[in-house]
Amino acid sequence: MSELTKDQLLDLVNSKQVAPGNARVRQLTQRIVSDLFKAIDELDVTPDEFWAAAGWLERLGKSGQIGLITAGLGFDRLLDIRSDEADEKAGRAAGTPRAIEGPLFVAGAPLSQGEVRVDEGEPKGEVLVMEGQVLDVDGRPVAGALLDVWHANEQGGYSHFFPGMKPFELRRRIATDAQGRYRFRSYLPPGYAIPPDSPTSELFAALGRHGNRPAHIHFLLAAPGIRTLTTQINIPGDTYIDDDFAFATRDGLIVTLEPNTAAAGYESLGVTTPFTRVRFNFVVQKALNESETAPEARMGRIAA
Ligand code: BEZ
Ligand code: FE
């Protein structure tokens, strides 16, 4: 059979098998290939268009920016919406909302007990202290919870990804104290923008879209018996707060800034003059099984 119709070709592609393989991978590949065959046909995709797309995917893979595209095309938020729906159905929609991790988490940040300076003594913006408690859904403090904090520098760059930054700059882990309290000092970060002259910016230019995220701070919160929470807070007043290229802004995560907070009581964080405070309690759910307590972020979870 050397002459094939489009349907015969698709059937062949989807049915070839000399070993069991992985049933789920086969199912997903068959569906995606079928949908692409259909799109190519219905949209009359030319060979030049097809190979331009393939070349772009090749450059995207080499650039390490796949996680920017998944966020920018809504997939990261889609997974959160689906998780929220599943929680709703299971009657366990409670606590601090989840928000996308993004592709810029790095495991292994230095760990401190109770409080830390995330900015390592180099304020490059308005001084911020964020503080609060980690509580379970019944209002009980969660002692010894590990809170990963990471945010962008004054140029919107993240250490390990942005040239010139020190390892783990603006990345710290804090263990909550006996009352579940945490606090950290840093500075109010600006928003993030996708790198110019990159496969990501190329697609966004072609789509006529911007690639900006509003100012935010990321958190990954894990504790024994607690369902790991990945979330972010948004800093109010940002132009892009309702126009995030990654669609990640959520009600309940836009914090209130308290400017001109008196420095008394914050000396251990090196604060001597009035500063901007954010008070925020993280409310976490009890885990239903071991895997929900896994402290790893998304890539760590799939590797585990
Ligand atoms: C970020 O959180 O900074 C981010 C999220 C998605 C894509 C790129 C960056
Ligand atoms: Fe970010």
mmCIF file of C-alpha atoms and ligand atoms in Angstrom:
data_model
loop_
_atom_site.group_PDB
_atom_site.id
_atom_site.type_symbol
_atom_site.label_atom_id
_atom_site.label_comp_id
_atom_site.label_asym_id
_atom_site.label_seq_id
_atom_site.Cartn_x
_atom_site.Cartn_y
_atom_site.Cartn_z
ATOM 1 C CA MET A 1 0.000 0.000 0.000
ATOM 2 C CA SER A 2 2.085 2.931 -1.233
ATOM 3 C CA GLU A 3 -0.699 5.335 -2.268
ATOM 4 C CA LEU A 4 -2.641 6.711 0.685
ATOM 5 C CA THR A 5 -5.539 9.026 1.316
ATOM 6 C CA LYS A 6 -5.235 11.456 4.218
ATOM 7 C CA ASP A 7 -7.538 9.282 6.324
ATOM 8 C CA GLN A 8 -5.609 6.117 5.506
ATOM 9 C CA LEU A 9 -2.374 7.880 6.451
ATOM 10 C CA LEU A 10 -3.825 9.055 9.773
ATOM 11 C CA ASP A 11 -5.119 5.574 10.566
ATOM 12 C CA LEU A 12 -1.694 4.128 9.814
ATOM 13 C CA VAL A 13 0.155 6.716 11.937
ATOM 14 C CA ASN A 14 -2.212 6.113 14.839
ATOM 15 C CA SER A 15 -2.273 2.333 14.642
ATOM 16 C CA LYS A 16 1.395 1.392 14.043
ATOM 17 C CA GLN A 17 2.629 -0.747 16.924
ATOM 18 C CA VAL A 18 5.243 -3.467 17.390
ATOM 19 C CA ALA A 19 5.240 -3.381 21.203
ATOM 20 C CA PRO A 20 2.695 -2.414 23.872
ATOM 21 C CA GLY A 21 4.322 0.992 24.409
ATOM 22 C CA ASN A 22 2.576 3.300 26.839
ATOM 23 C CA ALA A 23 -1.198 3.312 26.397
ATOM 24 C CA ARG A 24 -1.657 6.859 27.711
ATOM 25 C CA VAL A 25 1.107 8.262 25.510
ATOM 26 C CA ARG A 26 -0.427 6.464 22.536
ATOM 27 C CA GLN A 27 -3.867 7.860 23.341
ATOM 28 C CA LEU A 28 -2.647 11.437 23.716
ATOM 29 C CA THR A 29 -0.401 11.307 20.651
ATOM 30 C CA GLN A 30 -3.203 9.880 18.519
ATOM 31 C CA ARG A 31 -5.552 12.663 19.580
ATOM 32 C CA ILE A 32 -3.028 15.458 19.051
ATOM 33 C CA VAL A 33 -1.883 14.121 15.673
ATOM 34 C CA SER A 34 -5.506 13.704 14.554
ATOM 35 C CA ASP A 35 -6.331 17.278 15.614
ATOM 36 C CA LEU A 36 -3.254 18.595 13.788
ATOM 37 C CA PHE A 37 -4.062 16.685 10.612
ATOM 38 C CA LYS A 38 -7.528 18.231 10.763
ATOM 39 C CA ALA A 39 -6.195 21.746 11.388
ATOM 40 C CA ILE A 40 -3.685 21.488 8.541
ATOM 41 C CA ASP A 41 -6.414 20.394 6.180
ATOM 42 C CA GLU A 42 -9.135 22.797 7.271
ATOM 43 C CA LEU A 43 -6.818 25.809 7.485
ATOM 44 C CA ASP A 44 -5.051 24.867 4.250
ATOM 45 C CA VAL A 45 -1.602 25.029 5.883
ATOM 46 C CA THR A 46 1.118 25.362 3.245
ATOM 47 C CA PRO A 47 4.404 23.416 3.379
ATOM 48 C CA ASP A 48 6.256 26.711 4.030
ATOM 49 C CA GLU A 49 3.965 27.484 6.964
ATOM 50 C CA PHE A 50 4.361 23.972 8.344
ATOM 51 C CA TRP A 51 8.166 24.030 8.136
ATOM 52 C CA ALA A 52 8.342 27.554 9.570
ATOM 53 C CA ALA A 53 6.380 26.260 12.573
ATOM 54 C CA ALA A 54 8.646 23.210 12.883
ATOM 55 C CA GLY A 55 11.741 25.459 12.735
ATOM 56 C CA TRP A 56 10.249 27.713 15.404
ATOM 57 C CA LEU A 57 9.585 24.708 17.671
ATOM 58 C CA GLU A 58 13.180 23.603 17.202
ATOM 59 C CA ARG A 59 14.479 27.049 18.175
ATOM 60 C CA LEU A 60 12.000 27.209 21.073
ATOM 61 C CA GLY A 61 13.274 23.906 22.474
ATOM 62 C CA LYS A 62 16.909 25.039 22.230
ATOM 63 C CA SER A 63 16.087 28.358 23.910
ATOM 64 C CA GLY A 64 14.676 26.726 27.056
ATOM 65 C CA GLN A 65 11.575 28.914 26.732
ATOM 66 C CA ILE A 66 8.880 26.253 26.395
ATOM 67 C CA GLY A 67 7.568 27.232 29.835
ATOM 68 C CA LEU A 68 7.050 30.798 28.644
ATOM 69 C CA ILE A 69 4.933 29.621 25.756
ATOM 70 C CA THR A 70 2.852 27.230 27.876
ATOM 71 C CA ALA A 71 2.057 30.127 30.220
ATOM 72 C CA GLY A 72 1.480 32.659 27.441
ATOM 73 C CA LEU A 73 -0.929 30.386 25.605
ATOM 74 C CA GLY A 74 -2.928 29.789 28.760
ATOM 75 C CA PHE A 75 -2.000 26.184 29.505
ATOM 76 C CA ASP A 76 -0.579 26.857 32.992
ATOM 77 C CA ARG A 77 -3.739 28.666 34.060
ATOM 78 C CA LEU A 78 -5.886 26.014 32.379
ATOM 79 C CA LEU A 79 -4.311 23.344 34.587
ATOM 80 C CA ASP A 80 -5.064 25.492 37.658
ATOM 81 C CA ILE A 81 -8.671 26.008 36.556
ATOM 82 C CA ARG A 82 -9.029 22.241 36.093
ATOM 83 C CA SER A 83 -7.527 21.599 39.552
ATOM 84 C CA ASP A 84 -9.933 24.157 41.036
ATOM 85 C CA GLU A 85 -12.844 22.422 39.303
ATOM 86 C CA ALA A 86 -11.723 19.051 40.663
ATOM 87 C CA ASP A 87 -11.480 20.542 44.169
ATOM 88 C CA GLU A 88 -14.917 22.081 43.833
ATOM 89 C CA LYS A 89 -16.364 18.716 42.798
ATOM 90 C CA ALA A 90 -14.622 16.951 45.672
ATOM 91 C CA GLY A 91 -15.883 19.538 48.160
ATOM 92 C CA ARG A 92 -12.376 20.699 49.041
ATOM 93 C CA ALA A 93 -12.201 24.176 47.524
ATOM 94 C CA ALA A 94 -10.729 26.022 50.483
ATOM 95 C CA GLY A 95 -7.782 28.094 51.535
ATOM 96 C CA THR A 96 -5.428 30.346 49.625
ATOM 97 C CA PRO A 97 -5.986 30.083 45.867
ATOM 98 C CA ARG A 98 -3.338 28.342 43.828
ATOM 99 C CA ALA A 99 -1.575 30.368 41.128
ATOM 100 C CA ILE A 100 0.742 29.225 38.375
ATOM 101 C CA GLU A 101 4.313 28.320 39.276
ATOM 102 C CA GLY A 102 5.805 29.677 36.071
ATOM 103 C CA PRO A 103 9.006 28.286 34.595
ATOM 104 C CA LEU A 104 11.457 30.155 36.818
ATOM 105 C CA PHE A 105 11.493 28.198 40.086
ATOM 106 C CA VAL A 106 14.838 26.826 41.252
ATOM 107 C CA ALA A 107 14.985 24.233 44.045
ATOM 108 C CA GLY A 108 17.444 24.384 46.910
ATOM 109 C CA ALA A 109 17.306 28.051 47.982
ATOM 110 C CA PRO A 110 19.053 28.848 51.294
ATOM 111 C CA LEU A 111 16.886 28.030 54.316
ATOM 112 C CA SER A 112 16.263 30.294 57.324
ATOM 113 C CA GLN A 113 14.168 29.873 60.449
ATOM 114 C CA GLY A 114 11.225 32.252 60.805
ATOM 115 C CA GLU A 115 12.542 35.246 58.924
ATOM 116 C CA VAL A 116 15.084 36.261 56.329
ATOM 117 C CA ARG A 117 16.283 39.033 54.061
ATOM 118 C CA VAL A 118 15.494 37.791 50.584
ATOM 119 C CA ASP A 119 17.352 40.733 49.032
ATOM 120 C CA GLU A 120 20.652 39.865 50.779
ATOM 121 C CA GLY A 121 21.144 43.413 52.031
ATOM 122 C CA GLU A 122 20.905 45.044 48.619
ATOM 123 C CA PRO A 123 17.626 46.996 48.390
ATOM 124 C CA LYS A 124 17.011 47.860 44.755
ATOM 125 C CA GLY A 125 13.516 49.204 45.192
ATOM 126 C CA GLU A 126 10.971 50.193 47.811
ATOM 127 C CA VAL A 127 11.660 48.275 51.034
ATOM 128 C CA LEU A 128 9.079 45.565 51.580
ATOM 129 C CA VAL A 129 8.428 43.350 54.563
ATOM 130 C CA MET A 130 5.889 40.625 54.038
ATOM 131 C CA GLU A 131 4.707 38.700 57.064
ATOM 132 C CA GLY A 132 1.965 36.463 58.306
ATOM 133 C CA GLN A 133 1.127 32.957 59.357
ATOM 134 C CA VAL A 134 0.641 29.655 57.684
ATOM 135 C CA LEU A 135 -2.690 28.290 58.938
ATOM 136 C CA ASP A 136 -4.619 25.159 58.157
ATOM 137 C CA VAL A 137 -8.237 25.432 57.034
ATOM 138 C CA ASP A 138 -9.368 25.094 60.664
ATOM 139 C CA GLY A 139 -7.280 28.125 61.601
ATOM 140 C CA ARG A 140 -4.522 26.166 63.346
ATOM 141 C CA PRO A 141 -0.940 27.403 62.839
ATOM 142 C CA VAL A 142 1.322 25.149 60.778
ATOM 143 C CA ALA A 143 4.735 25.111 62.459
ATOM 144 C CA GLY A 144 7.813 24.091 60.486
ATOM 145 C CA ALA A 145 6.197 24.674 57.091
ATOM 146 C CA LEU A 146 8.736 25.400 54.382
ATOM 147 C CA LEU A 147 7.975 28.488 52.331
ATOM 148 C CA ASP A 148 9.965 29.019 49.148
ATOM 149 C CA VAL A 149 9.914 32.675 48.080
ATOM 150 C CA TRP A 150 11.216 33.920 44.741
ATOM 151 C CA HIS A 151 10.822 37.103 42.762
ATOM 152 C CA ALA A 152 12.304 39.198 39.987
ATOM 153 C CA ASN A 153 15.035 41.814 40.420
ATOM 154 C CA GLU A 154 14.702 45.511 39.606
ATOM 155 C CA GLN A 155 15.008 44.705 35.910
ATOM 156 C CA GLY A 156 12.368 41.985 35.990
ATOM 157 C CA GLY A 157 14.985 39.209 35.832
ATOM 158 C CA TYR A 158 15.180 35.980 37.847
ATOM 159 C CA SER A 159 18.465 34.536 39.135
ATOM 160 C CA HIS A 160 19.666 31.427 37.249
ATOM 161 C CA PHE A 161 17.941 32.762 34.119
ATOM 162 C CA PHE A 162 18.975 36.417 33.884
ATOM 163 C CA PRO A 163 22.633 37.288 33.240
ATOM 164 C CA GLY A 164 24.685 38.876 35.990
ATOM 165 C CA MET A 165 22.666 37.692 38.971
ATOM 166 C CA LYS A 166 24.146 35.657 41.814
ATOM 167 C CA PRO A 167 23.014 32.069 42.374
ATOM 168 C CA PHE A 168 19.801 32.069 44.432
ATOM 169 C CA GLU A 169 19.620 35.870 44.386
ATOM 170 C CA LEU A 170 16.055 36.780 45.445
ATOM 171 C CA ARG A 171 15.307 33.148 46.286
ATOM 172 C CA ARG A 172 14.969 31.962 49.872
ATOM 173 C CA ARG A 173 13.251 29.288 51.954
ATOM 174 C CA ILE A 174 11.748 30.120 55.319
ATOM 175 C CA ALA A 175 10.652 27.595 57.950
ATOM 176 C CA THR A 176 7.650 28.861 59.930
ATOM 177 C CA ASP A 177 8.037 29.177 63.716
ATOM 178 C CA ALA A 178 5.939 27.466 66.408
ATOM 179 C CA GLN A 179 3.027 29.864 65.704
ATOM 180 C CA GLY A 180 3.268 29.219 61.978
ATOM 181 C CA ARG A 181 4.751 32.678 61.448
ATOM 182 C CA TYR A 182 7.062 33.783 58.658
ATOM 183 C CA ARG A 183 8.412 37.129 57.621
ATOM 184 C CA PHE A 184 10.891 38.377 55.088
ATOM 185 C CA ARG A 185 12.375 41.598 53.866
ATOM 186 C CA SER A 186 12.992 42.387 50.240
ATOM 187 C CA TYR A 187 11.984 45.105 47.813
ATOM 188 C CA LEU A 188 8.886 45.550 45.706
ATOM 189 C CA PRO A 189 9.726 43.916 42.383
ATOM 190 C CA PRO A 190 8.593 45.244 39.027
ATOM 191 C CA GLY A 191 6.742 43.053 36.554
ATOM 192 C CA TYR A 192 8.336 40.500 34.261
ATOM 193 C CA ALA A 193 8.630 40.760 30.484
ATOM 194 C CA ILE A 194 9.445 37.966 28.036
ATOM 195 C CA PRO A 195 12.978 38.216 26.633
ATOM 196 C CA PRO A 196 13.249 40.279 23.439
ATOM 197 C CA ASP A 197 14.733 38.679 20.298
ATOM 198 C CA SER A 198 13.647 35.222 21.349
ATOM 199 C CA PRO A 199 11.380 32.521 19.937
ATOM 200 C CA THR A 200 8.780 33.621 22.501
ATOM 201 C CA SER A 201 8.867 37.296 21.505
ATOM 202 C CA GLU A 202 8.765 36.231 17.859
ATOM 203 C CA LEU A 203 5.444 34.426 18.393
ATOM 204 C CA PHE A 204 4.016 37.204 20.535
ATOM 205 C CA ALA A 205 4.922 39.808 17.902
ATOM 206 C CA ALA A 206 3.198 37.672 15.262
ATOM 207 C CA LEU A 207 0.142 37.394 17.511
ATOM 208 C CA GLY A 208 0.121 41.140 18.185
ATOM 209 C CA ARG A 209 0.360 40.460 21.918
ATOM 210 C CA HIS A 210 2.511 41.891 24.686
ATOM 211 C CA GLY A 211 4.539 39.607 26.936
ATOM 212 C CA ASN A 212 4.256 41.376 30.289
ATOM 213 C CA ARG A 213 3.372 40.070 33.704
ATOM 214 C CA PRO A 214 2.320 42.393 36.520
ATOM 215 C CA ALA A 215 4.539 42.677 39.621
ATOM 216 C CA HIS A 216 4.273 39.534 41.720
ATOM 217 C CA ILE A 217 6.065 37.312 44.237
ATOM 218 C CA HIS A 218 6.025 33.514 44.025
ATOM 219 C CA PHE A 219 5.568 30.988 46.818
ATOM 220 C CA LEU A 220 5.802 27.238 47.169
ATOM 221 C CA LEU A 221 4.582 26.039 50.540
ATOM 222 C CA ALA A 222 5.066 22.518 51.859
ATOM 223 C CA ALA A 223 4.663 20.855 55.247
ATOM 224 C CA PRO A 224 4.098 17.328 56.528
ATOM 225 C CA GLY A 225 0.422 16.390 56.244
ATOM 226 C CA ILE A 226 -0.339 19.535 54.238
ATOM 227 C CA ARG A 227 -1.258 19.767 50.575
ATOM 228 C CA THR A 228 1.572 21.576 48.816
ATOM 229 C CA LEU A 229 0.492 25.007 47.641
ATOM 230 C CA THR A 230 1.992 26.904 44.733
ATOM 231 C CA THR A 231 0.845 30.480 44.577
ATOM 232 C CA GLN A 232 1.783 34.104 44.009
ATOM 233 C CA ILE A 233 0.792 37.456 45.381
ATOM 234 C CA ASN A 234 0.176 40.392 43.089
ATOM 235 C CA ILE A 235 1.267 43.888 43.976
ATOM 236 C CA PRO A 236 -1.613 46.319 43.446
ATOM 237 C CA GLY A 237 -1.354 49.257 41.075
ATOM 238 C CA ASP A 238 0.500 47.510 38.254
ATOM 239 C CA THR A 239 -0.601 48.408 34.698
ATOM 240 C CA TYR A 240 -0.783 44.740 33.785
ATOM 241 C CA ILE A 241 -2.616 43.473 36.850
ATOM 242 C CA ASP A 242 -5.681 42.615 34.780
ATOM 243 C CA ASP A 243 -3.745 41.960 31.599
ATOM 244 C CA ASP A 244 -1.134 39.387 32.638
ATOM 245 C CA PHE A 245 0.357 37.654 29.589
ATOM 246 C CA ALA A 246 0.253 34.451 31.649
ATOM 247 C CA PHE A 247 -3.380 34.974 32.796
ATOM 248 C CA ALA A 248 -2.343 34.312 36.415
ATOM 249 C CA THR A 249 -3.878 37.183 38.420
ATOM 250 C CA ARG A 250 -6.471 35.903 40.888
ATOM 251 C CA ASP A 251 -8.908 37.456 43.338
ATOM 252 C CA GLY A 252 -7.660 36.866 46.840
ATOM 253 C CA LEU A 253 -4.024 37.181 45.834
ATOM 254 C CA ILE A 254 -3.862 40.947 45.248
ATOM 255 C CA VAL A 255 -2.405 42.133 48.523
ATOM 256 C CA THR A 256 -2.844 45.439 50.330
ATOM 257 C CA LEU A 257 0.285 47.557 50.661
ATOM 258 C CA GLU A 258 0.786 49.358 53.962
ATOM 259 C CA PRO A 259 3.243 52.147 53.148
ATOM 260 C CA ASN A 260 4.981 54.125 55.909
ATOM 261 C CA THR A 261 4.840 51.311 58.444
ATOM 262 C CA ALA A 262 6.986 52.216 61.469
ATOM 263 C CA ALA A 263 10.294 50.363 61.700
ATOM 264 C CA ALA A 264 9.944 49.446 65.395
ATOM 265 C CA GLY A 265 9.978 45.671 65.809
ATOM 266 C CA TYR A 266 11.607 45.026 62.453
ATOM 267 C CA GLU A 267 15.207 45.747 63.485
ATOM 268 C CA SER A 268 16.282 42.123 63.015
ATOM 269 C CA LEU A 269 15.576 42.592 59.301
ATOM 270 C CA GLY A 270 17.764 45.714 59.204
ATOM 271 C CA VAL A 271 14.767 48.045 58.835
ATOM 272 C CA THR A 272 15.405 51.455 60.408
ATOM 273 C CA THR A 273 13.053 53.771 58.512
ATOM 274 C CA PRO A 274 9.360 53.517 57.530
ATOM 275 C CA PHE A 275 8.750 50.813 54.971
ATOM 276 C CA THR A 276 5.982 49.085 53.025
ATOM 277 C CA ARG A 277 4.401 46.148 54.766
ATOM 278 C CA VAL A 278 2.257 43.360 53.401
ATOM 279 C CA ARG A 279 0.403 41.106 55.811
ATOM 280 C CA PHE A 280 -0.772 37.853 54.347
ATOM 281 C CA ASN A 281 -1.770 34.536 55.883
ATOM 282 C CA PHE A 282 -1.438 31.413 53.785
ATOM 283 C CA VAL A 283 -4.308 29.013 54.425
ATOM 284 C CA VAL A 284 -3.484 25.458 53.445
ATOM 285 C CA GLN A 285 -5.458 22.259 53.105
ATOM 286 C CA LYS A 286 -4.753 18.932 54.759
ATOM 287 C CA ALA A 287 -3.251 16.427 52.352
ATOM 288 C CA LEU A 288 -5.329 13.404 51.415
ATOM 289 C CA ASN A 289 -2.309 11.311 50.495
ATOM 290 C CA GLU A 290 1.491 11.303 50.494
ATOM 291 C CA SER A 291 1.845 12.629 46.981
ATOM 292 C CA GLU A 292 -0.097 15.805 47.834
ATOM 293 C CA THR A 293 2.547 16.647 50.435
ATOM 294 C CA ALA A 294 5.453 16.388 47.992
ATOM 295 C CA PRO A 295 7.605 19.464 48.513
ATOM 296 C CA GLU A 296 8.790 19.508 44.910
ATOM 297 C CA ALA A 297 7.789 22.037 42.312
ATOM 298 C CA ARG A 298 6.426 20.895 38.966
ATOM 299 C CA MET A 299 9.573 19.518 37.349
ATOM 300 C CA GLY A 300 10.652 17.851 40.604
ATOM 301 C CA ARG A 301 7.269 16.166 40.904
ATOM 302 C CA ILE A 302 7.480 14.552 37.500
ATOM 303 C CA ALA A 303 11.065 13.431 38.130
ATOM 304 C CA ALA A 304 10.194 11.932 41.547
HETATM 305 C C1 BEZ B 1 6.837 34.483 35.939
HETATM 306 O O1 BEZ B 1 6.171 34.166 36.879
HETATM 307 O O2 BEZ B 1 7.674 35.334 36.094
HETATM 308 C C2 BEZ B 1 6.567 33.864 34.615
HETATM 309 C C3 BEZ B 1 5.445 33.082 34.465
HETATM 310 C C4 BEZ B 1 5.188 32.505 33.229
HETATM 311 C C5 BEZ B 1 6.042 32.705 32.181
HETATM 312 C C6 BEZ B 1 7.169 33.493 32.360
HETATM 313 C C7 BEZ B 1 7.431 34.076 33.579
HETATM 314 FE FE FE B 2 7.415 35.386 38.192
#
